PDB file of C-alpha atoms in Angstrom:
ATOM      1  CA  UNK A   1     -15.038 -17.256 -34.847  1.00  0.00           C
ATOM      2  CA  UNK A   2     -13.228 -17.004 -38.289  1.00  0.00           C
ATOM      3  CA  UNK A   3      -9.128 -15.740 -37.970  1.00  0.00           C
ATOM      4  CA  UNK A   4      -7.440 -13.968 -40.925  1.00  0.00           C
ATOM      5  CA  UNK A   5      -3.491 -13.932 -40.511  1.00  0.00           C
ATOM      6  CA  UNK A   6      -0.952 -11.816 -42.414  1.00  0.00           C
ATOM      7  CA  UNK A   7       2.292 -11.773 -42.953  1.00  0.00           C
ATOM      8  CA  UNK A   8       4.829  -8.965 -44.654  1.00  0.00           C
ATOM      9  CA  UNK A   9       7.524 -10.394 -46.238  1.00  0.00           C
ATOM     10  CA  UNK A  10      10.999  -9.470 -48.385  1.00  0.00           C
ATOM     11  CA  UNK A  11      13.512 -11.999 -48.744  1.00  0.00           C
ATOM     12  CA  UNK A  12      12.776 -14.196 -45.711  1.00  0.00           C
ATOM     13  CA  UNK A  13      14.319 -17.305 -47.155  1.00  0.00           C
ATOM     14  CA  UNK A  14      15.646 -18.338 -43.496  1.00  0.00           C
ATOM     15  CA  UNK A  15      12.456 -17.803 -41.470  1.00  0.00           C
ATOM     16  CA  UNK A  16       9.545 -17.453 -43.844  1.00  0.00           C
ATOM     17  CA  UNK A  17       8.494 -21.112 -43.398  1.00  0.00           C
ATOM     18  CA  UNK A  18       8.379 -21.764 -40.215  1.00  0.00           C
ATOM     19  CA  UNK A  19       6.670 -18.333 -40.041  1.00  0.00           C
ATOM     20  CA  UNK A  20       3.864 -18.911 -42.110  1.00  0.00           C
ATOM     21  CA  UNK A  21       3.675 -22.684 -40.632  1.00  0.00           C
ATOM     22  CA  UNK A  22       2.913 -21.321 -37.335  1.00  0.00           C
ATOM     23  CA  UNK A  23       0.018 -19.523 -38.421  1.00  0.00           C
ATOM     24  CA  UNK A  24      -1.818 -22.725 -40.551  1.00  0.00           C
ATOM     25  CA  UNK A  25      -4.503 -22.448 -37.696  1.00  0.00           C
ATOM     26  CA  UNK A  26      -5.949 -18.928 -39.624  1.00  0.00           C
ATOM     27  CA  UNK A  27      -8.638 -19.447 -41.688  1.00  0.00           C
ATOM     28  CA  UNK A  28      -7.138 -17.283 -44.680  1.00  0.00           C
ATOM     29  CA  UNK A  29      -3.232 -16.430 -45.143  1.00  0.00           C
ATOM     30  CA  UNK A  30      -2.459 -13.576 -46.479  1.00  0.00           C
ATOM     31  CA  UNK A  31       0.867 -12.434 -47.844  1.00  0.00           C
ATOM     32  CA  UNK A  32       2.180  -9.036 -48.718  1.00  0.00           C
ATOM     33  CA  UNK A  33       5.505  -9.267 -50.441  1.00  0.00           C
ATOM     34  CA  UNK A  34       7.656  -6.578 -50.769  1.00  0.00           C
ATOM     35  CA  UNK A  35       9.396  -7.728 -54.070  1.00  0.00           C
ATOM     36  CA  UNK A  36      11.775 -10.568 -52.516  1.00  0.00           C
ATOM     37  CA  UNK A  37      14.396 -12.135 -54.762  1.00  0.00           C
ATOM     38  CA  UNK A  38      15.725 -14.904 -52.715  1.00  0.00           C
ATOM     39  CA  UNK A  39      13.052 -17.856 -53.024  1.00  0.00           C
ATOM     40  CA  UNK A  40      10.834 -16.672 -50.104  1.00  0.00           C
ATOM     41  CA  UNK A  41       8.177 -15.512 -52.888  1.00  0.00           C
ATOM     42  CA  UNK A  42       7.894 -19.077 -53.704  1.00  0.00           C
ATOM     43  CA  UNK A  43       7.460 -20.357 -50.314  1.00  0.00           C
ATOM     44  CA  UNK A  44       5.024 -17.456 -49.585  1.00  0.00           C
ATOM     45  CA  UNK A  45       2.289 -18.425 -52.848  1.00  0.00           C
ATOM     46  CA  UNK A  46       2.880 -22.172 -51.646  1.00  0.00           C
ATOM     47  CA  UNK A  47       1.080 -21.320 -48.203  1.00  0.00           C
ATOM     48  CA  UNK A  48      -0.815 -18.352 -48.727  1.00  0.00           C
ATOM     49  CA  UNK A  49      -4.542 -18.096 -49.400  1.00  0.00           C
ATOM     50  CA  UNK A  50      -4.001 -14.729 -50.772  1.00  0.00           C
ATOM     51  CA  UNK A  51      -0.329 -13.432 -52.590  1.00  0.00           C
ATOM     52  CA  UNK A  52       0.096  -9.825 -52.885  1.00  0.00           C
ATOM     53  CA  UNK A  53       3.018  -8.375 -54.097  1.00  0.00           C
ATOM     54  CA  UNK A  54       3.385  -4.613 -53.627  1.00  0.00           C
ATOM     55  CA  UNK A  55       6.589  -2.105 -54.800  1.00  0.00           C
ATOM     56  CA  UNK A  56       9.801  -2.330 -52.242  1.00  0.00           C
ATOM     57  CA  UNK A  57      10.035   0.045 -49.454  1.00  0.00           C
ATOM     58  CA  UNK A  58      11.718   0.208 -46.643  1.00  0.00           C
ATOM     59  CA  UNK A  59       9.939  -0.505 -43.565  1.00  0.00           C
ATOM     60  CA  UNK A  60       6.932  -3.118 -42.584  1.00  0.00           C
ATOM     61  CA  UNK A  61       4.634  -0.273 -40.683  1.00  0.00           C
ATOM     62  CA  UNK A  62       3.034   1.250 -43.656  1.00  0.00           C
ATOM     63  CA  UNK A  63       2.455  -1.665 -45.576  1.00  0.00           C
ATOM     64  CA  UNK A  64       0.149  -3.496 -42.803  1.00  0.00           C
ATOM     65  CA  UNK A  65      -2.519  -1.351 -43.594  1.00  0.00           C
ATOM     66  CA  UNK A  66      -1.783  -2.573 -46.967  1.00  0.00           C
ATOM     67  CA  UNK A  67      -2.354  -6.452 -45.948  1.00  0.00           C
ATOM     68  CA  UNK A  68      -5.679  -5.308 -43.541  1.00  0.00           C
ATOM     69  CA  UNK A  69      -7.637  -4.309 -46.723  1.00  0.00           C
ATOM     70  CA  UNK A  70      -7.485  -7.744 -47.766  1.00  0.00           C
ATOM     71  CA  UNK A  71      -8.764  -9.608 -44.645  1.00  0.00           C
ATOM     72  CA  UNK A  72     -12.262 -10.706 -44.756  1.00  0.00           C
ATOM     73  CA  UNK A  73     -12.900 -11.207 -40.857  1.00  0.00           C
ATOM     74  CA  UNK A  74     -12.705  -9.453 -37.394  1.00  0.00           C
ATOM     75  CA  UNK A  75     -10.152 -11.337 -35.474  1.00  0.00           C
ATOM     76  CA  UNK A  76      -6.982 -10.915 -37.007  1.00  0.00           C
ATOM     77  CA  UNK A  77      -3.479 -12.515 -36.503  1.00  0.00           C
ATOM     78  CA  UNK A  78      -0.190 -10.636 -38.052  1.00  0.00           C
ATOM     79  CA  UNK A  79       3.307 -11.762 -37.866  1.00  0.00           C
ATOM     80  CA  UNK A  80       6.547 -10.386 -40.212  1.00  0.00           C
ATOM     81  CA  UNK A  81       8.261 -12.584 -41.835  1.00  0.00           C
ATOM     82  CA  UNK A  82      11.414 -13.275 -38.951  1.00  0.00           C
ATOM     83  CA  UNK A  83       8.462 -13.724 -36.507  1.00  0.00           C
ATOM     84  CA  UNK A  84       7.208 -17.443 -35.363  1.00  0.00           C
ATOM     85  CA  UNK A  85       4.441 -17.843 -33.066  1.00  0.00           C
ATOM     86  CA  UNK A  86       5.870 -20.875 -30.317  1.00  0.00           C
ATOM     87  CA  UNK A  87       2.993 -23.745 -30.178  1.00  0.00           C
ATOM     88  CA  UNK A  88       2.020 -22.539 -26.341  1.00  0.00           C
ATOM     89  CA  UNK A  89       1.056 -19.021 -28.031  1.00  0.00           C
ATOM     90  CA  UNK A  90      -0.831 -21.030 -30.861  1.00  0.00           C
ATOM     91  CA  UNK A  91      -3.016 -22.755 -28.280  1.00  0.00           C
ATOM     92  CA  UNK A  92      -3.365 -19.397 -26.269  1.00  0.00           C
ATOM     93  CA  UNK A  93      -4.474 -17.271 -28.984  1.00  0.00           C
ATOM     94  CA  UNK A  94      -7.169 -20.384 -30.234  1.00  0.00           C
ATOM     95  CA  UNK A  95      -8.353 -20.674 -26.744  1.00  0.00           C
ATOM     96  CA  UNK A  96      -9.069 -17.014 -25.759  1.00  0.00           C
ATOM     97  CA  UNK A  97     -10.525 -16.194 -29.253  1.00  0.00           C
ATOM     98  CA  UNK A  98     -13.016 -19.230 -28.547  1.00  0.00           C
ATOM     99  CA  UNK A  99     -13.806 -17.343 -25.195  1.00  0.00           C
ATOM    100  CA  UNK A 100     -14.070 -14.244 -27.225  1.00  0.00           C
ATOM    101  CA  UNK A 101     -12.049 -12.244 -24.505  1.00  0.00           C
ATOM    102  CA  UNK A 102      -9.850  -9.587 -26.021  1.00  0.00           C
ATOM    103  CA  UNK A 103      -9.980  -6.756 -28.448  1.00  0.00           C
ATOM    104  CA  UNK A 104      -5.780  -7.349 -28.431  1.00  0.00           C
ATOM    105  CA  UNK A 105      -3.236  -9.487 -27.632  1.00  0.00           C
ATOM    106  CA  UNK A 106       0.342  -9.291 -26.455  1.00  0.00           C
ATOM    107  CA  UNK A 107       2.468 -11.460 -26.579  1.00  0.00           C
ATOM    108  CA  UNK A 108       6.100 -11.617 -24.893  1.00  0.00           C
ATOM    109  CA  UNK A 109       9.112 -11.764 -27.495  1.00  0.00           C
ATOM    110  CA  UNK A 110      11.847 -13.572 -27.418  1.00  0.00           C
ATOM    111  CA  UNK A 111      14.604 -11.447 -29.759  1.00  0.00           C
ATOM    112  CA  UNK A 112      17.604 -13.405 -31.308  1.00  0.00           C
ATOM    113  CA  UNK A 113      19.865 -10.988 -31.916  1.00  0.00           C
ATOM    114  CA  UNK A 114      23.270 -12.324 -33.291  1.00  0.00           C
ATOM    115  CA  UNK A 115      21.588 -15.269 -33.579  1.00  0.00           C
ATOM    116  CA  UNK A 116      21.080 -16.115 -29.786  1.00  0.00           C
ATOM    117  CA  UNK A 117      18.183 -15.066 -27.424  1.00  0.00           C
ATOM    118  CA  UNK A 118      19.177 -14.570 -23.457  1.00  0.00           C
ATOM    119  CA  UNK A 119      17.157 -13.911 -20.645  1.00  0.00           C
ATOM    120  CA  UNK A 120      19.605 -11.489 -19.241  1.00  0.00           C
ATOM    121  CA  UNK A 121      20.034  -8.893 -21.927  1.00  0.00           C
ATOM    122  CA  UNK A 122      18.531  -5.688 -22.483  1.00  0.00           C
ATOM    123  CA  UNK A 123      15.294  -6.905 -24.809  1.00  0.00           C
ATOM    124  CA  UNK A 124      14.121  -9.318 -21.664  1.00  0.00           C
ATOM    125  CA  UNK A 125      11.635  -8.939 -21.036  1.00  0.00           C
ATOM    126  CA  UNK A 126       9.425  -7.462 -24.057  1.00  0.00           C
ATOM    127  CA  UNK A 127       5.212  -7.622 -25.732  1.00  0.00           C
ATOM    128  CA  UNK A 128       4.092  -6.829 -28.685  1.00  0.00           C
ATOM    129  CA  UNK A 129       0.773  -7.010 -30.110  1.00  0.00           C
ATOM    130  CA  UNK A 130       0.113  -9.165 -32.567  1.00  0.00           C
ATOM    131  CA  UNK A 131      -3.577 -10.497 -32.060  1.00  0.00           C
ATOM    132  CA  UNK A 132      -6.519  -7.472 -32.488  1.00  0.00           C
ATOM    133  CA  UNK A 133     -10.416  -7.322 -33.343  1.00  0.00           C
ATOM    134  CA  UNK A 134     -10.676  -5.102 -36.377  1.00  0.00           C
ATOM    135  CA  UNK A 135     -10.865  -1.266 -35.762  1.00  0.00           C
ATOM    136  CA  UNK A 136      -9.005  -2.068 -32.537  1.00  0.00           C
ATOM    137  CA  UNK A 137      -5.410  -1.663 -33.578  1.00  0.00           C
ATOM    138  CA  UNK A 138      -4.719   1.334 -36.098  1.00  0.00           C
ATOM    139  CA  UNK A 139      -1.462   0.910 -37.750  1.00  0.00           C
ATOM    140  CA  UNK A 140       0.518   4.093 -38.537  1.00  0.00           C
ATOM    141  CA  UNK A 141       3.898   4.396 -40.151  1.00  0.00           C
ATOM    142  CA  UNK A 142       6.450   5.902 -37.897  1.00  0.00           C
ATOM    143  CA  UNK A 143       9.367   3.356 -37.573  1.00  0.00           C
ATOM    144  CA  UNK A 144       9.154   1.210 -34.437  1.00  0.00           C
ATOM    145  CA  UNK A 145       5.862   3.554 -33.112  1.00  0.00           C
ATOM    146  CA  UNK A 146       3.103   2.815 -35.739  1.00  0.00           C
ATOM    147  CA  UNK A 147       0.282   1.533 -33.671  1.00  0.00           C
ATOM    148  CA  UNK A 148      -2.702   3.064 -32.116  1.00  0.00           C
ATOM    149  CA  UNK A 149      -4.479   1.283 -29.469  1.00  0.00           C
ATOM    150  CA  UNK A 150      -8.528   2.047 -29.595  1.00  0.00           C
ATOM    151  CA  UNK A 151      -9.709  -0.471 -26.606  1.00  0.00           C
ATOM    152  CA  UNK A 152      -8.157  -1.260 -23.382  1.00  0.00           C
ATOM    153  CA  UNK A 153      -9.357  -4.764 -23.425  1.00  0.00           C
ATOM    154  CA  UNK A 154      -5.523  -6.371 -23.865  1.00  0.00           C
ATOM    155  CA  UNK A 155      -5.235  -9.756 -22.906  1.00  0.00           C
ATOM    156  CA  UNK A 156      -1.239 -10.136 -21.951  1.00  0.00           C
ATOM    157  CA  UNK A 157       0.461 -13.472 -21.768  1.00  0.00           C
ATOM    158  CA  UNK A 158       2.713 -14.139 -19.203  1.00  0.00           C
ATOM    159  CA  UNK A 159       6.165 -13.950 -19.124  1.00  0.00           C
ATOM    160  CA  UNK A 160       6.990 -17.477 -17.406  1.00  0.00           C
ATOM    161  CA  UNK A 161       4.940 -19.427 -20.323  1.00  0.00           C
ATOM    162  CA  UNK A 162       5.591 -21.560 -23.007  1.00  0.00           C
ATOM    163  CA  UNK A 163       3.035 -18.240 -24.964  1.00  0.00           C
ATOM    164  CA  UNK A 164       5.708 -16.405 -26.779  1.00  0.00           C
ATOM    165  CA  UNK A 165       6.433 -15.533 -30.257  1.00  0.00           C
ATOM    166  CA  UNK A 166      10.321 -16.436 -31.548  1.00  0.00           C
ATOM    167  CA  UNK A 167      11.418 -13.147 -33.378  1.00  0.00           C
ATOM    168  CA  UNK A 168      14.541 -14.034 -35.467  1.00  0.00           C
ATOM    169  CA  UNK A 169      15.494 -10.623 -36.455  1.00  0.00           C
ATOM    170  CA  UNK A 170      19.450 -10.111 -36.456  1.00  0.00           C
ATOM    171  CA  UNK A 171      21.028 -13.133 -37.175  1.00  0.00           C
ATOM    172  CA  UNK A 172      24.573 -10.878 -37.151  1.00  0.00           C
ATOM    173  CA  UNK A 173      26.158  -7.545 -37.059  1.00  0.00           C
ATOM    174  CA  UNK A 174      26.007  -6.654 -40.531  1.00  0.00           C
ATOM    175  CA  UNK A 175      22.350  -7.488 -40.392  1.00  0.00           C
ATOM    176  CA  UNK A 176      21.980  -5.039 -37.542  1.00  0.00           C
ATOM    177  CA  UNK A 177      23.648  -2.241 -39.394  1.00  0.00           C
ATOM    178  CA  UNK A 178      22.185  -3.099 -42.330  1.00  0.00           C
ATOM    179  CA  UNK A 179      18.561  -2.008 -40.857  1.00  0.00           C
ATOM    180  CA  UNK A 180      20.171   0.551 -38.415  1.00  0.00           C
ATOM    181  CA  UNK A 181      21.180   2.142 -41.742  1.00  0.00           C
ATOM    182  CA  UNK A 182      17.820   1.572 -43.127  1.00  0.00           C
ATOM    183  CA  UNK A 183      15.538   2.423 -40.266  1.00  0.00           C
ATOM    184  CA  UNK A 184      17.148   5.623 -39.404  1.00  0.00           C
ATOM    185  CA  UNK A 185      16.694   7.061 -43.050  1.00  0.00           C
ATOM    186  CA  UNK A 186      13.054   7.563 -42.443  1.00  0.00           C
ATOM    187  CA  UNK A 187      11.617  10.655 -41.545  1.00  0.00           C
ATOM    188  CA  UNK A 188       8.565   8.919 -39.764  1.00  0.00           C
ATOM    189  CA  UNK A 189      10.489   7.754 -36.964  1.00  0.00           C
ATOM    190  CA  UNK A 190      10.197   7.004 -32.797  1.00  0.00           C
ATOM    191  CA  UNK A 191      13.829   8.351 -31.821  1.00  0.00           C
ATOM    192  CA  UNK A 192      14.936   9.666 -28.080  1.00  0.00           C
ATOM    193  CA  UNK A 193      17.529  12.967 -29.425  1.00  0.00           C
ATOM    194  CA  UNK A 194      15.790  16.314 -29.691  1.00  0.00           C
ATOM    195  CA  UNK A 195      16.726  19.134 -32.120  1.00  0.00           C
ATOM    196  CA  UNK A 196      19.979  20.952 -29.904  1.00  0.00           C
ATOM    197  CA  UNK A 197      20.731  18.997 -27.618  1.00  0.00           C
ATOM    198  CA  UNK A 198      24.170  18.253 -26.938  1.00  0.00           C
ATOM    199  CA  UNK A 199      25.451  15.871 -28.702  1.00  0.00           C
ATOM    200  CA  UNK A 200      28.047  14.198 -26.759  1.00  0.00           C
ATOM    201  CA  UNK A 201      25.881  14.751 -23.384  1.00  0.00           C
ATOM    202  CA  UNK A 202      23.388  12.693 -25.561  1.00  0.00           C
ATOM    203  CA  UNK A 203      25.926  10.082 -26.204  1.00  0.00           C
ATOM    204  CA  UNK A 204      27.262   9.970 -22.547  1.00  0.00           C
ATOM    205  CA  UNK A 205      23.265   9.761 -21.409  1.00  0.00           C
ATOM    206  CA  UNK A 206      22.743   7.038 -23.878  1.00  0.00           C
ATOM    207  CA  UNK A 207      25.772   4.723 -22.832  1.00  0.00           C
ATOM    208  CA  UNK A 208      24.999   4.893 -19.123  1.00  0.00           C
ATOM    209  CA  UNK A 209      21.007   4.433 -19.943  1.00  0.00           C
ATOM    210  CA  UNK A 210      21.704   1.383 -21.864  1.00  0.00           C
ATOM    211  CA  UNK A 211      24.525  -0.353 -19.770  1.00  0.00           C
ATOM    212  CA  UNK A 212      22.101   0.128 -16.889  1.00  0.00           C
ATOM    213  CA  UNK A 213      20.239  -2.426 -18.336  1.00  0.00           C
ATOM    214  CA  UNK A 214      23.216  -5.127 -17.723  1.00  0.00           C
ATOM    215  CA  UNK A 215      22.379  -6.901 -14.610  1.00  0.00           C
ATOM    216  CA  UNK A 216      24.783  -8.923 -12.017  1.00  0.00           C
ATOM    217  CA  UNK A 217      24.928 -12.066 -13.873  1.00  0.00           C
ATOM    218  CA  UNK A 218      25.046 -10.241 -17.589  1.00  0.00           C
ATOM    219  CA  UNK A 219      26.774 -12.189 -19.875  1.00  0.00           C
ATOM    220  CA  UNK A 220      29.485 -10.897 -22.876  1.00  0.00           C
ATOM    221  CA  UNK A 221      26.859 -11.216 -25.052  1.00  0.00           C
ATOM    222  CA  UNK A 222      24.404  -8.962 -23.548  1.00  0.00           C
ATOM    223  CA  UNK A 223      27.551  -6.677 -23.124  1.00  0.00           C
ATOM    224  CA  UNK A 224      27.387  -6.961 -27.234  1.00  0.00           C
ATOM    225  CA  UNK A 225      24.056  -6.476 -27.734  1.00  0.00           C
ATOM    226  CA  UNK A 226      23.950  -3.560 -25.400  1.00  0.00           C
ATOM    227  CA  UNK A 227      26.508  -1.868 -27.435  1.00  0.00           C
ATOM    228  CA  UNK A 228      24.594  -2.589 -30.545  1.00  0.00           C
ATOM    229  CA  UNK A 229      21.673  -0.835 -29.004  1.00  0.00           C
ATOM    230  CA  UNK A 230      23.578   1.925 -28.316  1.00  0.00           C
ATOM    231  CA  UNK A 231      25.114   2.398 -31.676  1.00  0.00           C
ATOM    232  CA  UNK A 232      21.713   2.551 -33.021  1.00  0.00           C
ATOM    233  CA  UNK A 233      21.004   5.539 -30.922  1.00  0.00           C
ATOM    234  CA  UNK A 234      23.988   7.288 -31.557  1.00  0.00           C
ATOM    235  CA  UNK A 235      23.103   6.490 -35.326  1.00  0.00           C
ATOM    236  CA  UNK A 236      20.056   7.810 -35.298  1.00  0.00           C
ATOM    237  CA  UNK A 237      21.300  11.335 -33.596  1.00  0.00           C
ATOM    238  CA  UNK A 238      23.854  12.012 -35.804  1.00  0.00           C
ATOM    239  CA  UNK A 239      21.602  11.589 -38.711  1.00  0.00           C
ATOM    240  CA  UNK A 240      19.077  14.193 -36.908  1.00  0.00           C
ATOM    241  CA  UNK A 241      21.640  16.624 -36.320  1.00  0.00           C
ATOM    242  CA  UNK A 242      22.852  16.244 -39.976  1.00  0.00           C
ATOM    243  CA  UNK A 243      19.412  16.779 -41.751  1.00  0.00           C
ATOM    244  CA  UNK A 244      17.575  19.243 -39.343  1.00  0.00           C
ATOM    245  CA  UNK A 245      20.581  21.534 -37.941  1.00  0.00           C
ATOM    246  CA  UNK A 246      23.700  20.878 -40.453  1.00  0.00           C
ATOM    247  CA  UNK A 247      21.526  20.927 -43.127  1.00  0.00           C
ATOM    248  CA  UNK A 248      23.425  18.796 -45.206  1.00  0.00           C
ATOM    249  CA  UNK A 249      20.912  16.775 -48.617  1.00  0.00           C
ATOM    250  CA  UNK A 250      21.764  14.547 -51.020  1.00  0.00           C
ATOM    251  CA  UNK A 251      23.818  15.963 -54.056  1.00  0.00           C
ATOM    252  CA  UNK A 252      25.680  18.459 -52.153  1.00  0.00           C
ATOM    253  CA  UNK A 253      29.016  16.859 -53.472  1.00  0.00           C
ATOM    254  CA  UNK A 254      27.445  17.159 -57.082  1.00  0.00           C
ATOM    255  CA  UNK A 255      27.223  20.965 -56.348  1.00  0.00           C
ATOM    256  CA  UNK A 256      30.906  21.497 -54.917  1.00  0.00           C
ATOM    257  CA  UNK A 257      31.841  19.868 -57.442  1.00  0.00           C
ATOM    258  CA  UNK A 258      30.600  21.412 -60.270  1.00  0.00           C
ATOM    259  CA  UNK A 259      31.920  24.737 -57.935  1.00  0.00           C
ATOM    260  CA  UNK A 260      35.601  23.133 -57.914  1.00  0.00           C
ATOM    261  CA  UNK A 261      35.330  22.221 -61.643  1.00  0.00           C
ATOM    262  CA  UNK A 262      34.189  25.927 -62.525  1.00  0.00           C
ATOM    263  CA  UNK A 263      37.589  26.981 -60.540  1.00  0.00           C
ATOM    264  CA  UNK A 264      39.796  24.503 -62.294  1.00  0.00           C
ATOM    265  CA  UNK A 265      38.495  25.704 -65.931  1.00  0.00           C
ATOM    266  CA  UNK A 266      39.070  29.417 -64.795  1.00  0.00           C
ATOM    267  CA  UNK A 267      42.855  28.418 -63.582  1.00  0.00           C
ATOM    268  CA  UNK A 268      43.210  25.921 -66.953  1.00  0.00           C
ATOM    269  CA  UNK A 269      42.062  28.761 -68.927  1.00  0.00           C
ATOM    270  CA  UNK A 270      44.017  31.602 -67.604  1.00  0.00           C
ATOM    271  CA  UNK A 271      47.374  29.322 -67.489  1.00  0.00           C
ATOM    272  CA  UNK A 272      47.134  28.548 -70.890  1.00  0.00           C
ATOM    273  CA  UNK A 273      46.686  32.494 -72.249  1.00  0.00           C
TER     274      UNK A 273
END
């Protein structure tokens, strides 16, 4: 049974490689590229079968339905580019799609977040599915809740295995803000704050949520990461509250403005009489 793998990419100099390495078992490679600038583009047409490049936007969800037009057969295999499957996970997902035994796979994450995975944080233990049989696996585009399951047939890989995929996806703080910032502009969004709720209840509810995820031997570092979590949260409410109750848009400085400027020629104009 043939595999097609894709892969989304924009500016993955740091992980691209040993992304698309992992997946040299597919019988086609595709590659979507979101307009990178930083020599991953290079490294992507090196090792794909199939280059696409497609206009910049923000997120990865809507442009996997992008990369599915252009895979020829049924079993299919996607990674992003900060994703690397671990050899165990290679050898799983060959095996069982020999035995023919899934419509989807999940596979357990491991999350580097400021560079450094750790059993003992919040993200431990995680899935995701990355493996599906065509028409099995619907992708949507809401942030971080685009996929629609259509069979219940989901092989999952065990936690205590050497079957995991290595997600390098915030090798620092600024990176985390960075797509904080950029994942909480879309309106398509998963998100746990609700139109009036209070917002400082929400906050409180948050903290204590997320710091019950520290456990007894919790290091400083999942004390970090924690925090991080909960900044994105706290992000993503206030940004809520300022577009569906504040009503604040872009340009509304342009418009005070212009209203202060009026004022200032009316005073300029009547001093000067």
């Amino acid at each position: 049974m043939k595999i097609s793998a894709f892969v989304i990419n924009y500016n993955g100099i740091d992980t691209i490689e040993a992304c698309l390495t992992s997946l040299a078992f597919a019988d086609e490679l595709i590659v979507i590229d979101k307009g990178s600038s930083d020599g991953s583009e290079l490294v992507c047409k090196e090792y794909a079968t199939k280059y696409v490049e497609v206009p910049w936007s923000p997120t990865v969800e809507p442009t996997r339905n992008v990369a599915l037009e252009y895979c020829q057969f049924d079993t299919i295999v996607f990674l992003d580019c900060d994703e690397v499957l671990s050899v165990g996970a290679i050898k799983f997902i060959q095996e069982n799609v020999l035995l023919d035994s899934f419509d989807i796979i999940e596979l357990p994450f491991k999350n580097f977040i400021l560079g450094t995975f750790s059993e003992t944080a919040y993200y431990w233990p995680t899935k995701h599915s990355r493996v599906f049989k065509k028409d099995k696996l619907i992708f949507g585009d809401k942030v971080h809740g685009g996929l629609e399951y259509h069979s219940k047939n989901i092989l999952k890989a065990a936690f205590d295995s050497d079957v995991f995929v290595y997600h390098l996806s915030h090798a620092d703080t600024k990176t985390w803000v960075e797509k904080t910032n950029r994942y909480t502009e879309q309106i398509e969004r998963s998100h746990s704050y609700q139109t009036n709720m209070d917002l400082l209840k929400y906050a409180s509810d948050r903290f204590m949520f997320w710091t019950s995820k520290l456990q007894d031997d919790s290091k400083k570092y999942d004390e970090a990461v924690v925090l991080l979590r909960y900044v994105y949260d706290i992000v993503d409410a206030v940004k809520l509250f300022e577009t569906e109750e504040l009503k604040n848009k872009p340009g509304k400085f342009r418009d005070i403005s212009l209203e202060l400027k009026a004022q200032l020629d009316e005073f300029f104009t009547n001093s000067n009489r």
